[in-house]
Coordinates of C-alpha atoms in Angstrom, one line a residue:
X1 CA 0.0 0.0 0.0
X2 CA 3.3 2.2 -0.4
X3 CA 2.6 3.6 3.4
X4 CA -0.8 4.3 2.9
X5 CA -2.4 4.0 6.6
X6 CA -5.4 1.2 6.2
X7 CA -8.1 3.2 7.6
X8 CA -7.8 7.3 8.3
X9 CA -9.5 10.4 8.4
X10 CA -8.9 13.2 5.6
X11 CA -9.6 16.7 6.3
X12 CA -10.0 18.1 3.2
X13 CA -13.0 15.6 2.0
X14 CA -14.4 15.2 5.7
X15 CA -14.5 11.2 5.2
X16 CA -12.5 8.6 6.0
X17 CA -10.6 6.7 3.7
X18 CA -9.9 3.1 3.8
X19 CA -6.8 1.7 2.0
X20 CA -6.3 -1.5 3.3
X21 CA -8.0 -4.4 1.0
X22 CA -8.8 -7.0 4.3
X23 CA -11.1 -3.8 6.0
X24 CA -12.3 -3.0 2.6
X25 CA -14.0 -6.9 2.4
X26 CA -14.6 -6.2 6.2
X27 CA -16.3 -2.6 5.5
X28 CA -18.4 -3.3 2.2
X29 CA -19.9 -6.3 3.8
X30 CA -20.7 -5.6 7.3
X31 CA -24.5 -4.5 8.4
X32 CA -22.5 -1.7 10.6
X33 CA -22.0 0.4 7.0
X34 CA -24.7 1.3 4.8
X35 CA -25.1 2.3 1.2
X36 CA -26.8 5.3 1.2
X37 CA -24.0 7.7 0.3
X38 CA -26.6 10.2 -1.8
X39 CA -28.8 10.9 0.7
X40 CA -26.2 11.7 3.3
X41 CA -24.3 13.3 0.8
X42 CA -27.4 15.6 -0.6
X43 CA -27.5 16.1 3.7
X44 CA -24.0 17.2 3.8
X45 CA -23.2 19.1 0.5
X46 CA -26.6 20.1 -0.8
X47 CA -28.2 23.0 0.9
X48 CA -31.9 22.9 2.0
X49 CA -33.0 25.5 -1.0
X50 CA -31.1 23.1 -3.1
X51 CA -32.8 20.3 -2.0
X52 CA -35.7 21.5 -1.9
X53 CA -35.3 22.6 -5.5
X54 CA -34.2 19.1 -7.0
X55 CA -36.4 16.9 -4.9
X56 CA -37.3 15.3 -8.2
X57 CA -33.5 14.3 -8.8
X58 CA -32.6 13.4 -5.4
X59 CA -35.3 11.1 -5.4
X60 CA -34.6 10.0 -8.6
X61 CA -30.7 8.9 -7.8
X62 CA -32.2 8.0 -4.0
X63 CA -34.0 4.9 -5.4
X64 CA -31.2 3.5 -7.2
X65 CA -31.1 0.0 -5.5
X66 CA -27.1 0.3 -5.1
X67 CA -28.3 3.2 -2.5
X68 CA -30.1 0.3 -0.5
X69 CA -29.3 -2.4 1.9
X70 CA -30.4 -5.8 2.5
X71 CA -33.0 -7.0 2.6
X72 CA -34.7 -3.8 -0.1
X73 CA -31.3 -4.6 -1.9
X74 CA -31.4 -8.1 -2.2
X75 CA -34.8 -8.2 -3.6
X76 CA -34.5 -5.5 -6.3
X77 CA -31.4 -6.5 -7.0
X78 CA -32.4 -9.9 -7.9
X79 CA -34.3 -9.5 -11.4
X80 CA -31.2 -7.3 -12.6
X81 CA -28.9 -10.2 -12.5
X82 CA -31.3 -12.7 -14.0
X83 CA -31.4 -10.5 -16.9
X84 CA -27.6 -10.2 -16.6
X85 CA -26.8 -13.5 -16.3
X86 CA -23.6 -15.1 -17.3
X87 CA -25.9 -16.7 -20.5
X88 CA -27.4 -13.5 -20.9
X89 CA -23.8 -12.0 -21.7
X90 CA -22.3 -14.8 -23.9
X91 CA -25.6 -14.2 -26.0
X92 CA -24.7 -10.9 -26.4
X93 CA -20.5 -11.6 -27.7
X94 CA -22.1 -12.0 -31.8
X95 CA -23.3 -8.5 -31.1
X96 CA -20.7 -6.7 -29.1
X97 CA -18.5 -8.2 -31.9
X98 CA -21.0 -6.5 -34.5
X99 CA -20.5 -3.1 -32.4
X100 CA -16.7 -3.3 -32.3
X101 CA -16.5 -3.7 -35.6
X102 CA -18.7 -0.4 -36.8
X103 CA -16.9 1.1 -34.1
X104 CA -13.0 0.7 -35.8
X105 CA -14.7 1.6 -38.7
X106 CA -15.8 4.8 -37.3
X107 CA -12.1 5.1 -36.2
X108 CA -10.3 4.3 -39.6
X109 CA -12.6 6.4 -41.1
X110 CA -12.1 9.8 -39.1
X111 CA -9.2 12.5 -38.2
X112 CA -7.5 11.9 -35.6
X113 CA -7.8 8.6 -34.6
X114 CA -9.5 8.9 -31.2
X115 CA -10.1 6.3 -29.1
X116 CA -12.3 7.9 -26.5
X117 CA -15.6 8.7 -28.6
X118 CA -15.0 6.5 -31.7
X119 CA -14.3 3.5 -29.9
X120 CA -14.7 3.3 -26.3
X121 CA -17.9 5.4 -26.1
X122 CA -19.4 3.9 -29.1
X123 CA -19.0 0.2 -27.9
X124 CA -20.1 1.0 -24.5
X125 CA -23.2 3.4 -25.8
X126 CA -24.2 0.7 -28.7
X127 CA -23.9 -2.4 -25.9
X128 CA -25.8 -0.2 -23.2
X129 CA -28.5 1.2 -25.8
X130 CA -29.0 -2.7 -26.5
X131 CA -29.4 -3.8 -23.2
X132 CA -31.7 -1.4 -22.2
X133 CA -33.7 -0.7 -25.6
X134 CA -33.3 2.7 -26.0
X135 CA -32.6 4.6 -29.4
X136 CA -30.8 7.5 -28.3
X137 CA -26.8 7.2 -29.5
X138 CA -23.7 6.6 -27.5
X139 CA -23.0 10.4 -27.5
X140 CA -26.3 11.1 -26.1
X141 CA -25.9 8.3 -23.7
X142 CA -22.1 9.3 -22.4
X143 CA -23.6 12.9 -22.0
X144 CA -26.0 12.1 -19.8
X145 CA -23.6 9.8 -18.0
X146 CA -21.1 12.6 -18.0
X147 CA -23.6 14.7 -16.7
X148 CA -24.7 12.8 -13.6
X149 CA -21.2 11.9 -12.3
X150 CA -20.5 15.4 -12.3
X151 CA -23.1 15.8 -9.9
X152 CA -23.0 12.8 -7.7
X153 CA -18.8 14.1 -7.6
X154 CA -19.9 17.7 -6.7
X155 CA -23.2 17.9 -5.0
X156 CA -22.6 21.4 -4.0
X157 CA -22.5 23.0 -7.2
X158 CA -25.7 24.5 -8.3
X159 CA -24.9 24.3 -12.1
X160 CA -24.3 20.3 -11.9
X161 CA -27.6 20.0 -9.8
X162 CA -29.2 22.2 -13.1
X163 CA -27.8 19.9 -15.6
X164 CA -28.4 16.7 -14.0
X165 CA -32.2 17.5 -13.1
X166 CA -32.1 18.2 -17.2
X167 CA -30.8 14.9 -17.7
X168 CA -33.2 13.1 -15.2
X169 CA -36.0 14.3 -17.7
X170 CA -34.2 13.4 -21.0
X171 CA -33.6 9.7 -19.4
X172 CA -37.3 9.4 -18.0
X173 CA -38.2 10.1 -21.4
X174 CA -36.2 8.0 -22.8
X175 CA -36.4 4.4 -20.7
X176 CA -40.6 5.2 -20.7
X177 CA -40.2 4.0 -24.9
X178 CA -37.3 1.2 -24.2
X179 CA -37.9 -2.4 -23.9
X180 CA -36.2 -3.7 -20.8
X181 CA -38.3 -2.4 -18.7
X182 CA -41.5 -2.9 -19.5
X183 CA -40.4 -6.4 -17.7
X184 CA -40.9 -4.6 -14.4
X185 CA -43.6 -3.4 -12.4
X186 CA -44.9 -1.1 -13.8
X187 CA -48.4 -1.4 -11.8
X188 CA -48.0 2.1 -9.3
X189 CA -46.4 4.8 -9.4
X190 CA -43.9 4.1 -7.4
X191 CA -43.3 1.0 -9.2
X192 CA -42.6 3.3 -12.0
X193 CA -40.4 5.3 -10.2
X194 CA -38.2 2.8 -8.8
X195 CA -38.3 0.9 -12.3
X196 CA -37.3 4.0 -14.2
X197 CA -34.4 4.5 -11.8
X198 CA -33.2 0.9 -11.9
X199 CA -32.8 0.8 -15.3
X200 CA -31.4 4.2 -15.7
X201 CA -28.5 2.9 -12.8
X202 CA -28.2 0.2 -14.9
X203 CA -27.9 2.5 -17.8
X204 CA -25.4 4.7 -16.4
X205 CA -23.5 1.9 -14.9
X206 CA -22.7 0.2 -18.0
X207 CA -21.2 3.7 -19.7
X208 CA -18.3 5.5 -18.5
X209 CA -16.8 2.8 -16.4
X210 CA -16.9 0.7 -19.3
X211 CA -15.5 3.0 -21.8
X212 CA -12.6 3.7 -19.3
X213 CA -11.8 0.1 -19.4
X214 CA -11.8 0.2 -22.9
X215 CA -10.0 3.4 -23.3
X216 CA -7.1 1.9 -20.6
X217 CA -7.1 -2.0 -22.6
X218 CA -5.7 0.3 -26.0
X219 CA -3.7 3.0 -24.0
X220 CA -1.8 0.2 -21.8
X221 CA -1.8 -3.0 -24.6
X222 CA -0.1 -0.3 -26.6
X223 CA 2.6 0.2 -24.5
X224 CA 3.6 -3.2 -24.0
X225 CA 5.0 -5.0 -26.8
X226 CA 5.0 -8.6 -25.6
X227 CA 1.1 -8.9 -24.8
X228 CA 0.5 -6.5 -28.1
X229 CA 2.5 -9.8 -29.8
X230 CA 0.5 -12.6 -27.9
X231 CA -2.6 -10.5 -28.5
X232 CA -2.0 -9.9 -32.2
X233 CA -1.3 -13.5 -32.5
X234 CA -4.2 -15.0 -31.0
X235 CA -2.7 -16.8 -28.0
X236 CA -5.7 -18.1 -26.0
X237 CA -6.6 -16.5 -23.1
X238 CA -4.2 -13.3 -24.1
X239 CA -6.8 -11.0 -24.5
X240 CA -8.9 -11.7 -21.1
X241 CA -5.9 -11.8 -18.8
X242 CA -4.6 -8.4 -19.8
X243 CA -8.1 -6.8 -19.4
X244 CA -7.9 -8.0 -15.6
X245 CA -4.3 -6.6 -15.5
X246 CA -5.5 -3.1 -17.0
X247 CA -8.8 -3.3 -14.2
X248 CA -5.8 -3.3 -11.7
X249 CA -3.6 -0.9 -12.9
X250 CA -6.2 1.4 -13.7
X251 CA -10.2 0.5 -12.4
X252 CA -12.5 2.8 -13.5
X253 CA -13.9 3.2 -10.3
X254 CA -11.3 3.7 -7.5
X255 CA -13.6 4.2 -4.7
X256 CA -17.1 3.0 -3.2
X257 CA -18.5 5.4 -0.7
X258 CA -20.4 4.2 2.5
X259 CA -21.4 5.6 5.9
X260 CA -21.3 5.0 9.2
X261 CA -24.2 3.2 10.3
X262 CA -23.8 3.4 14.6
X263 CA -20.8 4.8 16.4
X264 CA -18.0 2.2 16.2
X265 CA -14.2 1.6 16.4
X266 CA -12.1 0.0 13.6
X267 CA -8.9 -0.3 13.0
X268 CA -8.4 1.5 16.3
X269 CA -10.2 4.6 14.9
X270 CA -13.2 5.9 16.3
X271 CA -16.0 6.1 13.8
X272 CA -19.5 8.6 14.7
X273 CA -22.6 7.4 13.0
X274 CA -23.2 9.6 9.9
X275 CA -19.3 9.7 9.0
X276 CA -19.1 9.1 5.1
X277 CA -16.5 6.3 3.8
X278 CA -14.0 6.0 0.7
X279 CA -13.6 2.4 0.5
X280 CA -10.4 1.6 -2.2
X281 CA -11.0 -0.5 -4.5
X282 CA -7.7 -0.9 -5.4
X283 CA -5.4 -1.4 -2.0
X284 CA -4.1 2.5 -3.0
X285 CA -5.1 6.0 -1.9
X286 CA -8.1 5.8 -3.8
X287 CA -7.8 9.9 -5.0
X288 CA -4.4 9.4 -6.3
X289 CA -3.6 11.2 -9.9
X290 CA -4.6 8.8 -12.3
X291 CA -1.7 9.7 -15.0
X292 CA 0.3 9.3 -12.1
X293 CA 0.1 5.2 -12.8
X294 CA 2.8 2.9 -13.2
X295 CA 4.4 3.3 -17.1
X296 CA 3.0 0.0 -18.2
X297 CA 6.0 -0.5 -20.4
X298 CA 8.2 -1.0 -17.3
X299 CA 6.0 -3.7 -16.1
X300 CA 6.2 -7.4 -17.4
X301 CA 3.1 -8.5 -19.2
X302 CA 0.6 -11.3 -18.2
X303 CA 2.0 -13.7 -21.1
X304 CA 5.6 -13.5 -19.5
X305 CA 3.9 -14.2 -16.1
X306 CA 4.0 -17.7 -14.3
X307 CA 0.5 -17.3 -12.4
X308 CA -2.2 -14.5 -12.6
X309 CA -1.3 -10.8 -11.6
X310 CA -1.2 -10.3 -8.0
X311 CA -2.5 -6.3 -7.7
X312 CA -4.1 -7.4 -4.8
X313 CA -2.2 -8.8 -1.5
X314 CA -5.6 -10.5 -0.7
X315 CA -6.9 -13.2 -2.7
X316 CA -10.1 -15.6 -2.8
X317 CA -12.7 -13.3 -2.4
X318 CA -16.0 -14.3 -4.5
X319 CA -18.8 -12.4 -5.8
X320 CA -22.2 -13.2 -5.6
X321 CA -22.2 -15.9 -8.1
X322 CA -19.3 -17.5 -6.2
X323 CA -16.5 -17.0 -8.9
X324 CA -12.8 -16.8 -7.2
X325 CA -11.9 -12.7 -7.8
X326 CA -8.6 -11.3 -7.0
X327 CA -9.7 -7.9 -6.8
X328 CA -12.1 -5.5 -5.3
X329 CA -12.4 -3.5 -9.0
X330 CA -15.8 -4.7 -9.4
X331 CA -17.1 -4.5 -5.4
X332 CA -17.5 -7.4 -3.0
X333 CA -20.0 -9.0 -1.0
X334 CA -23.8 -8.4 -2.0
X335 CA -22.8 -5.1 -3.7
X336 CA -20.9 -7.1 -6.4
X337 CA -21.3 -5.4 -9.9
X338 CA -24.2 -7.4 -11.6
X339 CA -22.4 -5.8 -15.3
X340 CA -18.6 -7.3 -14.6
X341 CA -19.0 -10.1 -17.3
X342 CA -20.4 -7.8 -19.6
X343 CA -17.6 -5.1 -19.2
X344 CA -14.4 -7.7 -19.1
X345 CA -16.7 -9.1 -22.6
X346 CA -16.7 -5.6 -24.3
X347 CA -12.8 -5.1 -23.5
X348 CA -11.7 -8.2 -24.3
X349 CA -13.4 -8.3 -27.7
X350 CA -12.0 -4.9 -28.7
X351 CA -8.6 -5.7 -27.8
X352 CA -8.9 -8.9 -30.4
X353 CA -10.7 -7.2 -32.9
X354 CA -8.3 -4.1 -33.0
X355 CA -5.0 -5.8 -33.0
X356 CA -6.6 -8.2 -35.8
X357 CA -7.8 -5.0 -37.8
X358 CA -4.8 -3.0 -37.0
X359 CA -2.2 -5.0 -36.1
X360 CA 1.0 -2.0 -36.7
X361 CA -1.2 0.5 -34.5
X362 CA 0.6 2.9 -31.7
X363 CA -0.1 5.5 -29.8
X364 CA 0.4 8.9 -31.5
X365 CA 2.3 11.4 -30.3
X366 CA 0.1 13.6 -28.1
X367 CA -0.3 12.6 -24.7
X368 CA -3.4 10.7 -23.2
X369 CA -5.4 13.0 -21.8
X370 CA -7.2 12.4 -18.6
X371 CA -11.3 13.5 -17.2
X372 CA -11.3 15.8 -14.2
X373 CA -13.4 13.2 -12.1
X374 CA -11.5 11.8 -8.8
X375 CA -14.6 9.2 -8.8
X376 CA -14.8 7.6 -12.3
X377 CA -11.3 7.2 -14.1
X378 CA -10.9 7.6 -17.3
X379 CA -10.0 9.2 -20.4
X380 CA -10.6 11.9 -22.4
X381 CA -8.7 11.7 -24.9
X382 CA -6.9 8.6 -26.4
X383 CA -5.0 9.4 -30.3
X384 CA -3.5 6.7 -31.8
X385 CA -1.7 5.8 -35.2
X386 CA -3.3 3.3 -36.9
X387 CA -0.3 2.0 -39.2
X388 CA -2.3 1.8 -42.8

């Protein structure tokens, strides 16, 4: 954890901050945290005008079901992974391999080669707008993704608060013509509500993590030549086992926020109920400069490793389907990301496809250039040189 203490208070966020991956396990699956970071957060950064004015949006990101604990959780939870189930998401590889390859199409075709909107925003935006059954296009999508993180990031700000409530409506809209969820109640209105919110979590969930991943899998494959080689050539297995080192390196999501359910002591620190959490996902100070990452060049690559990458000193943890993990990238416990499969699919896909299609590609020479968020990861701008 290069000195980082495993549990302590920072002044400048008011929150604590937990490094340490055993009491990250310990914190995002104990009954003594909960999951409602939004509402305390509206609480501690909104102010009452403000909330008074957005009601409709804070109730609108309240009943996303991450927000709630067992047992609410567990039962709204549940339908989302059938429809995300592990056969769900192999049905979707002919299509995701359909999207990939429009989307290097849209890259050949314009000037500069960018990554970032071409590729990683278009295969996340086309996947997502699939899922769901909406029509709107991956822009559209990624700005209203944009829009929200900026909010839940900076609660405070009165202009994010504007342009999220706008977004709120445009989404509504939207998911009250797609398909997915007219498999959910629908009976009430709150059924409505909480069914137009799940879906538009879902939505947003499956966006700009996912393009970050698949923004990182380029930025990072291209830097090291031996995987580039196994990749290019097809090894088995190449492609998947470089995504998991890129979701280590550089997770999309550093953090997950919790709070402070009853006054408590851990790690010899006392906690007050209400306190809010930062729970690293990653083992590292989870607000650390993300261009500040290891040059992946200096690393060895999976294919010249003996047994799997070991980001994380902690290993065996499972998610909720039981599968072995070795990391906390995608959550642990009953909070487990329901999309993982689907995101390791996407980048593993359009690290094949684009070394098949490009196989002399590297990164041109302007530099990477990386989103203002200290929540979501990921990056703006990725130019490349495509070698034809």
């Amino acid at each position: 954890m290069n000195g980082t203490p495993p549990l302590a208070w920072d002044e400048g966020l008011e929150c604590w901050v937990v490094a340490d991956p055993r009491l990250a396990r310990q914190v995002l699956n104990h009954p003594g945290f909960t999951s409602g970071t939004f509402e305390r957060s509206f609480q501690l950064y909104m102010t009452e005008a403000a909330r008074e004015e957005y009601r409709e949006l804070t109730e609108f990101l309240r009943l996303w079901f991450v927000q709630a604990d067992a047992p609410e959780h567990t039962a709204l939870r549940r339908p989302v992974q059938r429809v995300m189930s592990a056969s769900y998401v192999r049905s979707l590889a002919p299509r995701v391999e359909e999207f990939t390859e429009e989307c290097l199409d849209a890259l050949a075709a314009g000037t500069p080669h960018d990554i970032v909107p071409a590729v990683a925003d278009g295969i996340s935006g086309k996947v997502m707008a699939h899922v769901v059954g909406v029509a709107e296009p991956p822009e559209v999508l990624h700005r209203w993704a944009r829009t929200l993180s900026l909010f839940i990031g900076a609660m405070y700000r009165r202009d994010h608060a504007e342009h999220a409530h706008r977004t709120m409506v445009e989404m509504t809209e939207a998911l009250s013509r797609a398909t997915a969820p007219k498999a959910f109640p629908q009976e009430s209105p709150e059924d409505r509500a909480r069914t137009t919110a799940t879906w538009a979590m879902n939505l947003f969930g499956g966006l700009e993590t996912t393009s970050s991943l698949l923004a990182s899998t380029v930025l990072d494959v291209l830097g090291e030549p031996p995987v580039w080689d196994a990749v290019r050539e097809q090894r088995p297995g190449a492609a998947e086992e470089f995504v998991e080192k890129v979701l280590q390196r550089r997770p999309p999501l550093r953090h997950l926020g919790r709070v402070v359910a009853h006054d408590q002591e851990l790690a010899g620190e006392r906690m007050t109920r209400g306190d809010l959490v930062l729970v690293s996902l990653t083992g590292e100070n989870p607000l650390a400069d993300p261009a500040a990452q290891p040059d992946p060049a200096a690393q060895p690559g999976p294919a010249a490793q003996a047994g799997p990458p070991a980001a994380c000193p902690v290993t065996g943890a499972t998610d909720d389907t039981g599968a072995s993990e070795q990391h906390l990238v995608f959550g642990f416990g009953p909070h487990y990301c329901v999309g993982a499969p689907l995101a390791r699919l996407e980048a593993a896909v359009l690290l094949r496809r684009f070394a098949a299609r490009f196989p002399d590609a590297r990164l041109a020479g302007e530099a990477p250039e990386w989103g203002p968020n200290l929540s979501y990861v990921g990056l703006d701008h990725l130019y490349v040189d495509l070698g034809v």
